[in-house]
Amino acid sequence: MSDPPKGPRVILEDDQPQIAPRLDFGWDQAVVPVVPPNPPSRWSGFGRAAAGVVVLGLGLGALEAANFTAAQFTRGAVQGWLTLGVVVAGFGLIASAGWAELRGLLSIRAVDRARAAFARGDLEAARSEALRWAGGMAEAAPLQPALRQVGSIAELRALLEAGPLAGLETQANALGRAAAVQAFAVTAISPSPGLDALVFAWRGVRLVRQVAALHGLRPGLAGTVALLRRTVFDAAAVAATDIAVDAAARALLSNKLLEQFAGEAAAGALAARRMLRLARVAAEACRITPPR
Amino acid sequence: MASLTDPLGLLRDAAMGAEQLGRGLLGQERIRLAVTGLTRAGKTVFLTSLLANLLAAGQGRRTLPALEAAAGGRLRGVRLVPAGIESLPRFDVAAHLAALAADPPAWPGRTEDLSTLELTLEVERRSWLGGLLGSRSITLELLDYPGEWLLDLPMLSQDFAEWSAATLQRLRRGPRAEAARDFLAFVDALPAGTPDDEALARRGFILYRDALRHCRDRLGLRFLQPGRVLNPGPRGEAPILWFFPLPHPEGSGLAMLLARRHAAYVADQRDNFFEPYFRRFQRQAVLVDVLGALHAGQEAFEDTAEALAAIAAALRYGGSWLDRLTGAGVDRAAFVATKADHVPGRQRDALAALLGALVAAPQNRAEGAGAATAVHAIAAIRCTEDDVVTLEGRPVAAVRGVLLRDGRSARIYPGEVPLRPPEPGFWDHGFFEMPEFQPPRLDAQGVSGVPHLGLDSLLAWLIGDLL
Ligand SMILES: Nc1nc2c(ncn2[C@@H]2O[C@H](COP(=O)(O)OP(=O)(O)O)[C@@H](O)[C@H]2O)c(=O)[nH]1
Ligand SMILES: [Mg+2]
């Protein structure tokens, strides 16, 4: 084998037209997402154990009930039918509660889907989520024709944020203020810090549910937990809202009457601030557009 | 640069270390990625491609599969951090992309000023339990700057006399002596104790500047100081630059004047460039145009190696007990051969191997300080496809691309890329300059990123562990 030719060189292609088209690697097509990114969500050991307990409880309960109903029928038709009625009513209630829970969770998932679509810049998905959302909201329903016509994600987002979302935010803040005043009052007069905490927790949960309902969500128990989780742990959102909350708290508490309490009511002021913040962060968590 | 004699710097380090720890706990890390490279190494193009492809990946495009894999598919979004109150210009990705996509296309012009941009990667947490805490965000800080300025880094530790001696010694070597003939004749004629005559100073400066320009533009040399003489930046030439090396650097008169300018220049570069941007960084990408250096001849090749070694010696990699205490130091440094699309696929490994030999000194330096290092060959924007040409009766692997200057298609045989710094005989064929190519067809909005080679593996190695 001989040595390869020494030295680099340029070989012009004379048979080619003078101006060659630019290279095209078909890159745009090559990078189109095939499946929407869907993270594998893992079941933790605890989750599996809990599911097992539920299956055992409900399953064995159902078998037991079936056996018992069959036995009652051997005793007599009346007892049989009565037992069946009781069993069906009982399990029906459980099932309907489960269904409500599921719907609550699904409605929160829908918020996630909408946000993901906005974050991805996927106009079509974001539009259809926005339309579905607007369909279920009295405030947003008139916006539907306009939503159908927008040409870009930014436009869609601006339309939602300027219209219904701004209104919702005001209402959520009003709910927050009401809860804040109550929390302040309760902590100011309550005899023990333990009771404060209890009242605060109860009022907080109610506030989050109120805000969710405002946004067209029907959070059940699981949904509320999911929302609370987001509300309490979304550090970034909390930091962003702190400034706004500061101003709101000052406006709310710079009241002659309340200032009388100032000394012993420091805890009350804190509780009020927390409520205001909770309302804002909960509203943030329920919005169908991602935080900026 | 960090030492017990610099208590303020130490304090700053400690404060930043603490801040970083706090941010890490909150899941809001900030990582500074220092992209270092000599002039024309491809820094601006690299940053443009990195930003375009990361932003596209944030929109779900599969532009960076290896990085996605390193992130376990948990990358949820990528955003540019909105402008705040920075006094530096923002790195204008959109404008660079538009120019590259335009017809006729244009590469970014010579970088004349600093510019920065920050990018936030939104990443889902690994476990279900971690999900309770919400997603994590990693902010990447990026900086673009004129490559010439990097060579001022080794000047920080020299006084005027030391710098003069080292610079003149280098200038009298090989082809530089020819390029700097007029300047050398001029300074050699200056006796010790020359009075500080403004006309003399100007004359010397102009001769020195012309010599440096000749070395950079026609000889492909890079170890040229001071950097701002070659690239004065947005404010243009100022008296602070009007100094040059003297054979008799001590004493009063002209030597004193030049020494004062030298000191002021070094202080200015330290305060406005190195201290704010290169004192602390966690990840580093050292970009090298290996093929360009190889084709520019033995002198340029060795000069590039020397320049990279001098820069690395002056950078702070951490590793001392003090750095550990304050949490300073570089975790990972990647050495990157850019423009890998200039060689056919089969030769890219050789390119990386040659780079490994070229950067042996900087690599040792980084590893000695405890940083992990790796060598990559990438093309930030892929402009060619592989092809075959017949030369001297035998087929050889080549690349085909469209030439920037006249829009004609050409096949280019880049020569055999040696695995090691080659023997002197290798350079017999003389100076060759790789023509510039047109970038491929791009979409101007940049929604799909830009075609690249190996950028994803590089990023996966550099920042994959953070995701
Ligand atoms: N073919 C090819 N050329 C490149 C690539 N990156 C840079 N270049 C060329 O190198 C030149 C200098 O790049 P630039 O980023 O401005 O270098 P800087 O001085 O380090 O900022 C560009 O004008 C391009 O012609 C690449 O990935 N592929
Ligand atoms: Mg540049």
Coordinates of N, CA, C and O in Angstrom, one line a residue, chain A residues 36-103:
Chain A
P36 N -44.6 12.2 22.7 CA -44.5 13.3 23.7 C -43.8 12.7 24.9 O -44.0 11.6 25.4
P37 N -42.8 13.5 25.4 CA -42.0 13.0 26.5 C -43.0 12.7 27.7 O -43.7 13.5 28.1
N38 N -42.8 11.5 28.2 CA -43.7 11.0 29.3 C -42.8 10.3 30.3 O -42.3 9.2 30.0
P39 N -42.5 11.0 31.4 CA -41.6 10.4 32.3 C -42.1 9.1 32.9 O -43.3 9.1 33.3
P40 N -41.3 8.1 33.1 CA -41.8 6.9 33.8 C -42.0 7.2 35.2 O -41.1 7.7 35.9
S41 N -43.2 7.2 35.7 CA -43.4 7.5 37.1 C -43.4 6.2 37.9 O -44.0 5.2 37.6
R42 N -42.5 6.2 38.9 CA -42.2 4.9 39.6 C -43.2 4.8 40.8 O -43.5 5.8 41.4
W43 N -43.6 3.6 41.0 CA -44.4 3.4 42.3 C -43.4 3.2 43.4 O -42.6 2.3 43.3
S44 N -43.6 4.0 44.4 CA -42.7 3.8 45.6 C -43.2 2.5 46.3 O -44.3 2.1 46.2
G45 N -42.3 2.0 47.2 CA -42.7 0.9 48.0 C -43.9 1.2 48.9 O -44.9 0.4 49.0
F46 N -43.9 2.4 49.4 CA -45.0 2.8 50.2 C -46.3 2.8 49.4 O -47.4 2.3 49.9
G47 N -46.2 3.4 48.2 CA -47.4 3.5 47.4 C -48.0 2.1 47.1 O -49.2 1.8 47.2
R48 N -47.1 1.1 46.8 CA -47.6 -0.2 46.5 C -48.2 -0.8 47.7 O -49.3 -1.5 47.6
A49 N -47.6 -0.6 48.9 CA -48.2 -1.2 50.1 C -49.6 -0.6 50.3 O -50.5 -1.4 50.7
A50 N -49.7 0.7 50.2 CA -51.0 1.3 50.4 C -52.0 0.8 49.4 O -53.2 0.4 49.8
A51 N -51.6 0.6 48.1 CA -52.6 0.1 47.2 C -53.0 -1.3 47.6 O -54.2 -1.7 47.5
G52 N -52.0 -2.1 48.1 CA -52.3 -3.5 48.5 C -53.4 -3.5 49.6 O -54.3 -4.3 49.6
V53 N -53.2 -2.6 50.6 CA -54.1 -2.6 51.7 C -55.5 -2.2 51.2 O -56.5 -2.9 51.6
V54 N -55.6 -1.3 50.3 CA -56.9 -0.9 49.7 C -57.5 -2.1 49.0 O -58.7 -2.4 49.2
V55 N -56.7 -2.7 48.1 CA -57.3 -3.9 47.4 C -57.8 -5.0 48.3 O -58.9 -5.5 48.2
L56 N -56.9 -5.3 49.3 CA -57.3 -6.3 50.3 C -58.6 -5.9 51.0 O -59.6 -6.7 51.1
G57 N -58.6 -4.7 51.5 CA -59.8 -4.2 52.3 C -61.1 -4.3 51.4 O -62.0 -4.9 51.8
L58 N -61.0 -3.6 50.2 CA -62.2 -3.6 49.4 C -62.5 -4.9 48.9 O -63.7 -5.4 48.9
G59 N -61.5 -5.6 48.4 CA -61.8 -7.0 47.7 C -62.3 -7.9 48.7 O -63.4 -8.6 48.5
L60 N -61.7 -8.1 49.9 CA -62.2 -9.0 50.9 C -63.5 -8.6 51.4 O -64.4 -9.4 51.6
G61 N -63.7 -7.3 51.5 CA -65.0 -6.8 52.0 C -66.1 -7.2 51.0 O -67.2 -7.6 51.4
A62 N -65.8 -7.0 49.7 CA -66.8 -7.3 48.7 C -67.1 -8.8 48.7 O -68.3 -9.2 48.6
L63 N -66.1 -9.6 48.8 CA -66.3 -11.1 48.8 C -67.2 -11.5 50.0 O -68.1 -12.2 49.9
E64 N -66.8 -10.9 51.1 CA -67.5 -11.2 52.4 C -69.0 -10.8 52.2 O -69.9 -11.5 52.5
A65 N -69.2 -9.6 51.6 CA -70.5 -9.1 51.4 C -71.3 -10.0 50.5 O -72.5 -10.3 50.7
A66 N -70.6 -10.4 49.4 CA -71.3 -11.3 48.5 C -71.7 -12.6 49.2 O -72.9 -13.1 49.0
N67 N -70.8 -13.2 49.9 CA -71.1 -14.4 50.6 C -72.3 -14.2 51.6 O -73.2 -15.0 51.6
F68 N -72.2 -13.1 52.3 CA -73.2 -12.8 53.2 C -74.6 -12.6 52.6 O -75.6 -13.2 53.0
T69 N -74.6 -11.9 51.4 CA -75.9 -11.7 50.7 C -76.4 -13.0 50.3 O -77.6 -13.3 50.4
A70 N -75.6 -13.9 49.7 CA -76.0 -15.2 49.2 C -76.7 -16.0 50.4 O -77.7 -16.6 50.3
A71 N -76.0 -15.9 51.6 CA -76.5 -16.6 52.7 C -77.8 -16.1 53.2 O -78.8 -16.8 53.5
Q72 N -78.0 -14.7 53.1 CA -79.2 -14.1 53.5 C -80.4 -14.6 52.5 O -81.5 -14.8 53.0
F73 N -80.1 -14.7 51.2 CA -81.1 -15.2 50.3 C -81.6 -16.6 50.7 O -82.8 -16.9 50.5
T74 N -80.7 -17.4 51.2 CA -81.1 -18.8 51.6 C -82.1 -18.7 52.8 O -82.9 -19.5 53.0
R75 N -81.9 -17.6 53.6 CA -82.8 -17.4 54.7 C -84.2 -17.0 54.3 O -85.2 -17.4 54.8
G76 N -84.2 -16.1 53.3 CA -85.5 -15.7 52.8 C -85.3 -14.5 51.8 O -84.3 -13.8 51.9
A77 N -86.3 -14.4 50.9 CA -86.2 -13.4 49.9 C -86.1 -12.0 50.4 O -85.3 -11.2 50.0
V78 N -86.9 -11.6 51.4 CA -86.9 -10.3 52.0 C -85.6 -9.9 52.5 O -84.9 -8.9 52.2
Q79 N -85.0 -10.8 53.4 CA -83.7 -10.6 54.0 C -82.7 -10.4 52.8 O -81.8 -9.5 52.9
G80 N -82.8 -11.3 51.9 CA -81.8 -11.3 50.7 C -81.8 -9.9 50.0 O -80.8 -9.3 49.9
W81 N -83.0 -9.5 49.6 CA -83.1 -8.2 48.9 C -82.7 -7.0 49.7 O -82.0 -6.2 49.3
L82 N -83.1 -7.1 51.0 CA -82.6 -6.0 51.9 C -81.1 -5.9 52.0 O -80.5 -4.8 51.8
T83 N -80.5 -7.1 52.2 CA -79.0 -7.1 52.3 C -78.4 -6.6 51.1 O -77.5 -5.8 51.1
L84 N -78.9 -7.1 49.9 CA -78.4 -6.6 48.6 C -78.4 -5.1 48.5 O -77.5 -4.5 48.1
G85 N -79.6 -4.6 48.9 CA -79.8 -3.1 48.8 C -78.7 -2.4 49.6 O -78.1 -1.5 49.2
V86 N -78.6 -2.9 50.9 CA -77.6 -2.2 51.8 C -76.2 -2.3 51.1 O -75.4 -1.3 51.1
V87 N -75.8 -3.5 50.7 CA -74.5 -3.7 50.1 C -74.3 -2.8 48.9 O -73.2 -2.1 48.8
V88 N -75.3 -2.8 48.0 CA -75.1 -2.0 46.8 C -75.0 -0.5 47.1 O -74.1 0.2 46.6
A89 N -75.8 -0.1 48.1 CA -75.8 1.3 48.5 C -74.4 1.7 49.0 O -73.8 2.7 48.7
G90 N -73.9 0.8 49.9 CA -72.6 1.1 50.6 C -71.5 1.1 49.5 O -70.8 2.1 49.5
F91 N -71.4 0.1 48.7 CA -70.3 0.1 47.7 C -70.5 1.2 46.7 O -69.5 1.7 46.2
G92 N -71.7 1.5 46.4 CA -72.0 2.6 45.4 C -71.5 3.9 45.9 O -70.8 4.6 45.2
L93 N -71.7 4.1 47.2 CA -71.2 5.4 47.8 C -69.7 5.4 47.7 O -69.1 6.4 47.3
I94 N -69.1 4.3 48.1 CA -67.6 4.2 48.0 C -67.1 4.5 46.6 O -66.2 5.3 46.4
A95 N -67.8 3.8 45.6 CA -67.4 4.0 44.2 C -67.6 5.4 43.8 O -66.7 6.0 43.1
S96 N -68.7 6.1 44.2 CA -68.9 7.4 43.7 C -67.9 8.4 44.3 O -67.4 9.3 43.7
A97 N -67.5 8.1 45.6 CA -66.5 8.9 46.2 C -65.2 8.7 45.4 O -64.4 9.7 45.1
G98 N -64.9 7.5 45.1 CA -63.6 7.2 44.3 C -63.7 7.9 43.0 O -62.7 8.5 42.6
W99 N -64.8 7.9 42.3 CA -65.0 8.6 41.0 C -64.7 10.1 41.2 O -64.0 10.7 40.3
A100 N -65.3 10.6 42.2 CA -65.1 12.1 42.4 C -63.7 12.4 42.6 O -63.1 13.4 42.1
E101 N -63.0 11.5 43.4 CA -61.6 11.7 43.7 C -60.8 11.7 42.4 O -60.0 12.6 42.1
L102 N -61.2 10.7 41.5 CA -60.5 10.5 40.3 C -60.7 11.7 39.4 O -59.7 12.2 38.8
R103 N -61.9 12.2 39.3 CA -62.1 13.4 38.5 C -61.4 14.6 39.0 O -60.9 15.4 38.2

